[in-house]
PDB file of C-alpha atoms in Angstrom:
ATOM      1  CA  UNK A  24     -59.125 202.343  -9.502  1.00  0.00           C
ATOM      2  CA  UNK A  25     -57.952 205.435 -10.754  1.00  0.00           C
ATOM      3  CA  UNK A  26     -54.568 206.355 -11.794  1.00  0.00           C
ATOM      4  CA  UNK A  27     -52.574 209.360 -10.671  1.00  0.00           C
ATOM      5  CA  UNK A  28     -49.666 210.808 -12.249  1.00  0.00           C
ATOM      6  CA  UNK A  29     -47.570 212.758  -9.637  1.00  0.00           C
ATOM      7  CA  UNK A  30     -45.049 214.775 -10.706  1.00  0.00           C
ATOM      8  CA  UNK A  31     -42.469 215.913  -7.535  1.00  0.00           C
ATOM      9  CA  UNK A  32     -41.020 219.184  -7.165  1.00  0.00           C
ATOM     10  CA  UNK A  33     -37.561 220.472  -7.593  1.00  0.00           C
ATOM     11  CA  UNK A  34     -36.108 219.389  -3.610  1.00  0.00           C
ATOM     12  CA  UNK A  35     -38.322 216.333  -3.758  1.00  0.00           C
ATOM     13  CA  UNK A  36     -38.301 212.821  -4.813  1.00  0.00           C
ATOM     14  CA  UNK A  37     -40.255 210.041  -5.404  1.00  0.00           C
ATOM     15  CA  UNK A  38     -42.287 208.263  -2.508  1.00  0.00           C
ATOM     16  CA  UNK A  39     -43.109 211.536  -0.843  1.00  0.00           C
ATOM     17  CA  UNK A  40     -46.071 212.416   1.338  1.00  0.00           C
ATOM     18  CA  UNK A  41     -48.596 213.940  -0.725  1.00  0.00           C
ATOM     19  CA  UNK A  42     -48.233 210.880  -3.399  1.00  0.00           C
ATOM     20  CA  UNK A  43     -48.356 208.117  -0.629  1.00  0.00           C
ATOM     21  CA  UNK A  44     -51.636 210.099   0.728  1.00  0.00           C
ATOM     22  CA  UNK A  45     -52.957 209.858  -2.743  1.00  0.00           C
ATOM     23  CA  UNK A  46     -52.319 205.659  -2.457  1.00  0.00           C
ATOM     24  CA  UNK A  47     -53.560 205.608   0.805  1.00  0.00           C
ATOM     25  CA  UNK A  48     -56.803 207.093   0.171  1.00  0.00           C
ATOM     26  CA  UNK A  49     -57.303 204.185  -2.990  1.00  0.00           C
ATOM     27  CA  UNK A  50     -55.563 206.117  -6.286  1.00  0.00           C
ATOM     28  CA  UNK A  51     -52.853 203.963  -8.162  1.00  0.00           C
ATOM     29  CA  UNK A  52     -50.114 206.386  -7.821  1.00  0.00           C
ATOM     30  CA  UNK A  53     -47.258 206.414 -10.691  1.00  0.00           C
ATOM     31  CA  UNK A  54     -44.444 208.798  -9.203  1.00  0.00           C
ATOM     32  CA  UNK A  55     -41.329 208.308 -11.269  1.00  0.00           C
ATOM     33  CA  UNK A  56     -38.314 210.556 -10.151  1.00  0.00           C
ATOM     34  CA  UNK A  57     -37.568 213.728 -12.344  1.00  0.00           C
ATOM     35  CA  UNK A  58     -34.016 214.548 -12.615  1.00  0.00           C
ATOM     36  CA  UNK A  59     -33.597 218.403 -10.907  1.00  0.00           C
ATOM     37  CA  UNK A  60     -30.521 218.631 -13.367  1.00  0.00           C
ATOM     38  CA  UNK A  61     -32.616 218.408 -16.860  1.00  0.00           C
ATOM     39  CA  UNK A  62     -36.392 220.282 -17.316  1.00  0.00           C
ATOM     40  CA  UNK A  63     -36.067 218.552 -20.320  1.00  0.00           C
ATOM     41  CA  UNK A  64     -35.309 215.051 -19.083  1.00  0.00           C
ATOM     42  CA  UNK A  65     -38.158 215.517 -16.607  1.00  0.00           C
ATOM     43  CA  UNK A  66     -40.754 216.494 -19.285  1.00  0.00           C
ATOM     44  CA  UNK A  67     -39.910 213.486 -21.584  1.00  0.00           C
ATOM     45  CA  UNK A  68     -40.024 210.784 -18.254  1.00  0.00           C
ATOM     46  CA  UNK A  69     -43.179 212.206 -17.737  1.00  0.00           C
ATOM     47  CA  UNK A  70     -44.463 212.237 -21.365  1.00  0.00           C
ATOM     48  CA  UNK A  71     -43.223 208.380 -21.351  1.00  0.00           C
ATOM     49  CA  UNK A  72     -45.339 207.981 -18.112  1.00  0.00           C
ATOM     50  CA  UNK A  73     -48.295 209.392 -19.445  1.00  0.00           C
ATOM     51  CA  UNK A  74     -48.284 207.133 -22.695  1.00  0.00           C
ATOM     52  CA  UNK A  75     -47.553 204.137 -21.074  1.00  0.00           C
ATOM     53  CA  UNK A  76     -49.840 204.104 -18.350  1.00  0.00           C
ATOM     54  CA  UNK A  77     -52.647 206.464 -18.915  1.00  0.00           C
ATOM     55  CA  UNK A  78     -53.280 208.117 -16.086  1.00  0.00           C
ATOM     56  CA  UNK A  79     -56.923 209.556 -15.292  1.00  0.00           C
ATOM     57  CA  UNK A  80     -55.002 212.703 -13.350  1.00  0.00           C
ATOM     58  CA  UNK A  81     -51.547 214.380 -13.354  1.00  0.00           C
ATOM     59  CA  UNK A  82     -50.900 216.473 -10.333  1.00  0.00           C
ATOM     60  CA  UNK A  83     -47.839 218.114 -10.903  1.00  0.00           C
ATOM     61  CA  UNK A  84     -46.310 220.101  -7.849  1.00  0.00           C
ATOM     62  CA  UNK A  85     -43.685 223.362  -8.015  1.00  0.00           C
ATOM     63  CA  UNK A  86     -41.509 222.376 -10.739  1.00  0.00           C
ATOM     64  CA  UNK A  87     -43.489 219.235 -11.365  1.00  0.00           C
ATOM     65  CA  UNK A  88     -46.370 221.792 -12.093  1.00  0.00           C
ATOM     66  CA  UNK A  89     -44.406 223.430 -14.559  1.00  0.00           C
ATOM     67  CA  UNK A  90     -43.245 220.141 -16.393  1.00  0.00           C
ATOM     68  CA  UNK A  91     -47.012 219.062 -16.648  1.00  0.00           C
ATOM     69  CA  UNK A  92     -47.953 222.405 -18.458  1.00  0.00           C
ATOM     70  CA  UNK A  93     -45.543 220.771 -21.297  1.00  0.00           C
ATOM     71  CA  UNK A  94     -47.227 217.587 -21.544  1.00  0.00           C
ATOM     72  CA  UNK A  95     -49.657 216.521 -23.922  1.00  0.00           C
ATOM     73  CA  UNK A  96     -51.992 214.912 -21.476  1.00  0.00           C
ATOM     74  CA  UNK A  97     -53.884 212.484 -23.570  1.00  0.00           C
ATOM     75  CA  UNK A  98     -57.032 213.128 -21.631  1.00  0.00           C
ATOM     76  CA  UNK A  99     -56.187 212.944 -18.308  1.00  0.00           C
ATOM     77  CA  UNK A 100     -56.890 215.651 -15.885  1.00  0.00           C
ATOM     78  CA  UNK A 101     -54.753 218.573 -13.986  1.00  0.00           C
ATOM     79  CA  UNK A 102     -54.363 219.369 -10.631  1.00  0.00           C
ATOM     80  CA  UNK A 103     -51.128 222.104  -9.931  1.00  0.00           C
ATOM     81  CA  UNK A 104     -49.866 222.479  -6.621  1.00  0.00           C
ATOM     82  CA  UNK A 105     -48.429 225.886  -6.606  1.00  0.00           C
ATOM     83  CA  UNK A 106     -46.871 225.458 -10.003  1.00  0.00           C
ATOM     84  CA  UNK A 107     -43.482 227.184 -11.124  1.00  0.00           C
ATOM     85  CA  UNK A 108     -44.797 227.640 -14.655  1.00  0.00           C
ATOM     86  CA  UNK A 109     -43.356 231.336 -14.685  1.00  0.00           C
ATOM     87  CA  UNK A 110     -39.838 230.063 -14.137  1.00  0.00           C
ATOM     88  CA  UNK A 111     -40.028 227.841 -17.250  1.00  0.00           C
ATOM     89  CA  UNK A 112     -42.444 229.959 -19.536  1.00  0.00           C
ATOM     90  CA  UNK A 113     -40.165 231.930 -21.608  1.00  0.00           C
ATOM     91  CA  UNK A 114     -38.005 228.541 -22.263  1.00  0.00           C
ATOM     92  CA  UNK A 115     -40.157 225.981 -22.809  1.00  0.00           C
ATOM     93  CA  UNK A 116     -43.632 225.896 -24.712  1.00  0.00           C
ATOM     94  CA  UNK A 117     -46.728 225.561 -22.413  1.00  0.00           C
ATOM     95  CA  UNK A 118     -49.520 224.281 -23.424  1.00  0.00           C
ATOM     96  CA  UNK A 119     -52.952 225.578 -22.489  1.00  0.00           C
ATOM     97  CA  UNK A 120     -54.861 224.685 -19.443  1.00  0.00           C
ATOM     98  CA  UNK A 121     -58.256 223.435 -19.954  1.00  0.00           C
ATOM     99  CA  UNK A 122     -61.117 225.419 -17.553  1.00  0.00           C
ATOM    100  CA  UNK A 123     -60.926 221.625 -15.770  1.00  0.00           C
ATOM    101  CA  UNK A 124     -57.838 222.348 -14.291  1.00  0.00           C
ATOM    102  CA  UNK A 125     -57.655 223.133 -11.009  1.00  0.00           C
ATOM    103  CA  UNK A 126     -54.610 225.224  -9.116  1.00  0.00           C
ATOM    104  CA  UNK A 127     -54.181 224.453  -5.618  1.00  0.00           C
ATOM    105  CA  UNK A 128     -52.029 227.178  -3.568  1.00  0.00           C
ATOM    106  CA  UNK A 129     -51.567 228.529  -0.222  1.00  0.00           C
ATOM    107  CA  UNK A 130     -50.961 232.304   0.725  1.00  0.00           C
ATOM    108  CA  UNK A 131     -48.605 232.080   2.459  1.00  0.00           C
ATOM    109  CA  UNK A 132     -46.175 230.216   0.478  1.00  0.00           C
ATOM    110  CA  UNK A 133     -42.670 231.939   0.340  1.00  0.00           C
ATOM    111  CA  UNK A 134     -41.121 230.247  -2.762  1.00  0.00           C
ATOM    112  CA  UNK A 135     -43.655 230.311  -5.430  1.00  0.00           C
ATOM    113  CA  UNK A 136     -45.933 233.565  -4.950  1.00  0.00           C
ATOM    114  CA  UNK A 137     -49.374 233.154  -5.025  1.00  0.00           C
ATOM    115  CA  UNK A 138     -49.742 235.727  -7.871  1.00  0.00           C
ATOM    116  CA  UNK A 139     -48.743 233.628 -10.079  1.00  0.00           C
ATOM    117  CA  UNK A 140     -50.921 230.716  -9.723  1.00  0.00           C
ATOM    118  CA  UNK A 141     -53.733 233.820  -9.703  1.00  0.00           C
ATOM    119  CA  UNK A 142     -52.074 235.351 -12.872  1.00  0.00           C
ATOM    120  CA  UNK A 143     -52.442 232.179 -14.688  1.00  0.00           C
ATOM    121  CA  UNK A 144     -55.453 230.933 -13.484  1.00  0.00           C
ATOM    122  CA  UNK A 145     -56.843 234.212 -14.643  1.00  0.00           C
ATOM    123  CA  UNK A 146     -55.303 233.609 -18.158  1.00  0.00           C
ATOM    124  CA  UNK A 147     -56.036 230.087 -18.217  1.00  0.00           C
ATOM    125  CA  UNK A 148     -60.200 230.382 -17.027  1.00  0.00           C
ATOM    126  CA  UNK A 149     -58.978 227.754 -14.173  1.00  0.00           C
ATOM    127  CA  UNK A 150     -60.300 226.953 -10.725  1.00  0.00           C
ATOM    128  CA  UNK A 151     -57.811 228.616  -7.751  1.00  0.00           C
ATOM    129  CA  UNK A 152     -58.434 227.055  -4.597  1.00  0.00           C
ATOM    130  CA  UNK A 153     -56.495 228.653  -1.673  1.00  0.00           C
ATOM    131  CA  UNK A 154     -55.225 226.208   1.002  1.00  0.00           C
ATOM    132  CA  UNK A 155     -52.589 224.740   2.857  1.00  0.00           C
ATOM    133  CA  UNK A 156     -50.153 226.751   5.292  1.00  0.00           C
ATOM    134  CA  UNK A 157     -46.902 226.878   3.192  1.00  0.00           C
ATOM    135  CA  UNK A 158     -45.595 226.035  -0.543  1.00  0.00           C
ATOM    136  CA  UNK A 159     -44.826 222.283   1.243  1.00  0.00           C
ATOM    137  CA  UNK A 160     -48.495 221.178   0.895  1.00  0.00           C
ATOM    138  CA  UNK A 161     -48.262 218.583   3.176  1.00  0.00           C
ATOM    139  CA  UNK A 162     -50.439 220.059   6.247  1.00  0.00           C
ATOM    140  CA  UNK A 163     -54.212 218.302   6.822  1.00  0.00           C
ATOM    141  CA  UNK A 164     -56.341 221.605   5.044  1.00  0.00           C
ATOM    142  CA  UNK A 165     -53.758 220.961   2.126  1.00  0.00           C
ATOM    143  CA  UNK A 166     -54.136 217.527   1.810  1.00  0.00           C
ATOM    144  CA  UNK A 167     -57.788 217.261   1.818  1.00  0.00           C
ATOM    145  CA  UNK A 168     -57.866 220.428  -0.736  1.00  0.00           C
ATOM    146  CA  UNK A 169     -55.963 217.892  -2.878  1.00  0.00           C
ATOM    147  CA  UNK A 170     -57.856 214.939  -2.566  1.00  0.00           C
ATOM    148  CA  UNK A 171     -60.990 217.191  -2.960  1.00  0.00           C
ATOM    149  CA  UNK A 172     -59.510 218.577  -6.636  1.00  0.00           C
ATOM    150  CA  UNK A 173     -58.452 214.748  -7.528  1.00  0.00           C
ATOM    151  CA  UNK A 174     -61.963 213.608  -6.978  1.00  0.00           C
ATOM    152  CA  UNK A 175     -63.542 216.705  -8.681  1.00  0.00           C
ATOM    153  CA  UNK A 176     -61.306 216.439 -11.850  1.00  0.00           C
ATOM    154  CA  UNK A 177     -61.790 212.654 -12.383  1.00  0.00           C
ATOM    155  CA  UNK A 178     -65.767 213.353 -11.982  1.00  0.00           C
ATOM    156  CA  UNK A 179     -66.058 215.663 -14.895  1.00  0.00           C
TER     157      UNK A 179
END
């Protein structure tokens, strides 16, 4: 069984939809809750995750996006879901994105523009895939987008 790392975004928690889709569809999902008051509290849970469980992926959504550009990944893949990296950029060092990664975003999301998952996916040599009908993620094109980039990532 694989093993998915899912890092939540700023206004969400642990236990939400697009990690208990993940589970349903057969991935051991880790999801541990990332404190919205500390980027840097959230970076080292997630580092702790990542070395004590090893996870084949780490999807990282919004502000979870941005907190797995900090980690080192120890192999496992990436999958962003409309990542806030720009937000945290200028703070925090980011490491670079391997040409594996793939950015999932939709078009018409209204809290993390689209030109910035284009910007760095055009720094970064990364996959964009456009889906989904808001920055939530959670509708059926969205969801299948990300169970599509899981499975692609975790074939390479």
């Amino acid at each position: 069984m694989k093993k998915v790392l899912f890092l939540h975004g700023l206004e969400s928690q642990p236990g939400g939809f697009k990690p208990r889709f993940l589970k349903e569809k057969g991935y051991q999902v880790f999801n541990p809750w990332l404190p919205k008051s500390s980027f840097e509290e959230s970076i080292k849970i997630a580092q702790h995750k990542i070395d004590t469980e090893s996870p084949d992926v780490i999807v990282g959504s919004s502000r979870g996006g941005a907190v797995a550009l900090c980690l080192e990944p120890r192999g496992a893949k990436l999958v962003l879901i409309a990542p806030a990296w720009k937000r945290f950029h200028k703070t925090h060092h980011m490491a670079s994105v391997k040409s594996d990664c793939v950015i999932l975003h939709s078009e018409a999301d209204d809290i993390v523009s689209i030109e910035d998952s284009v910007q760095l996916a055009q720094l970064e040599g990364t996959t964009l895939i456009k889906a989904g009908e808001d920055h939530r993620m959670s509708d059926s094109d969205a969801l299948e987008a990300l169970l599509d980039a899981v499975k692609w990532v975790t074939q390479q």
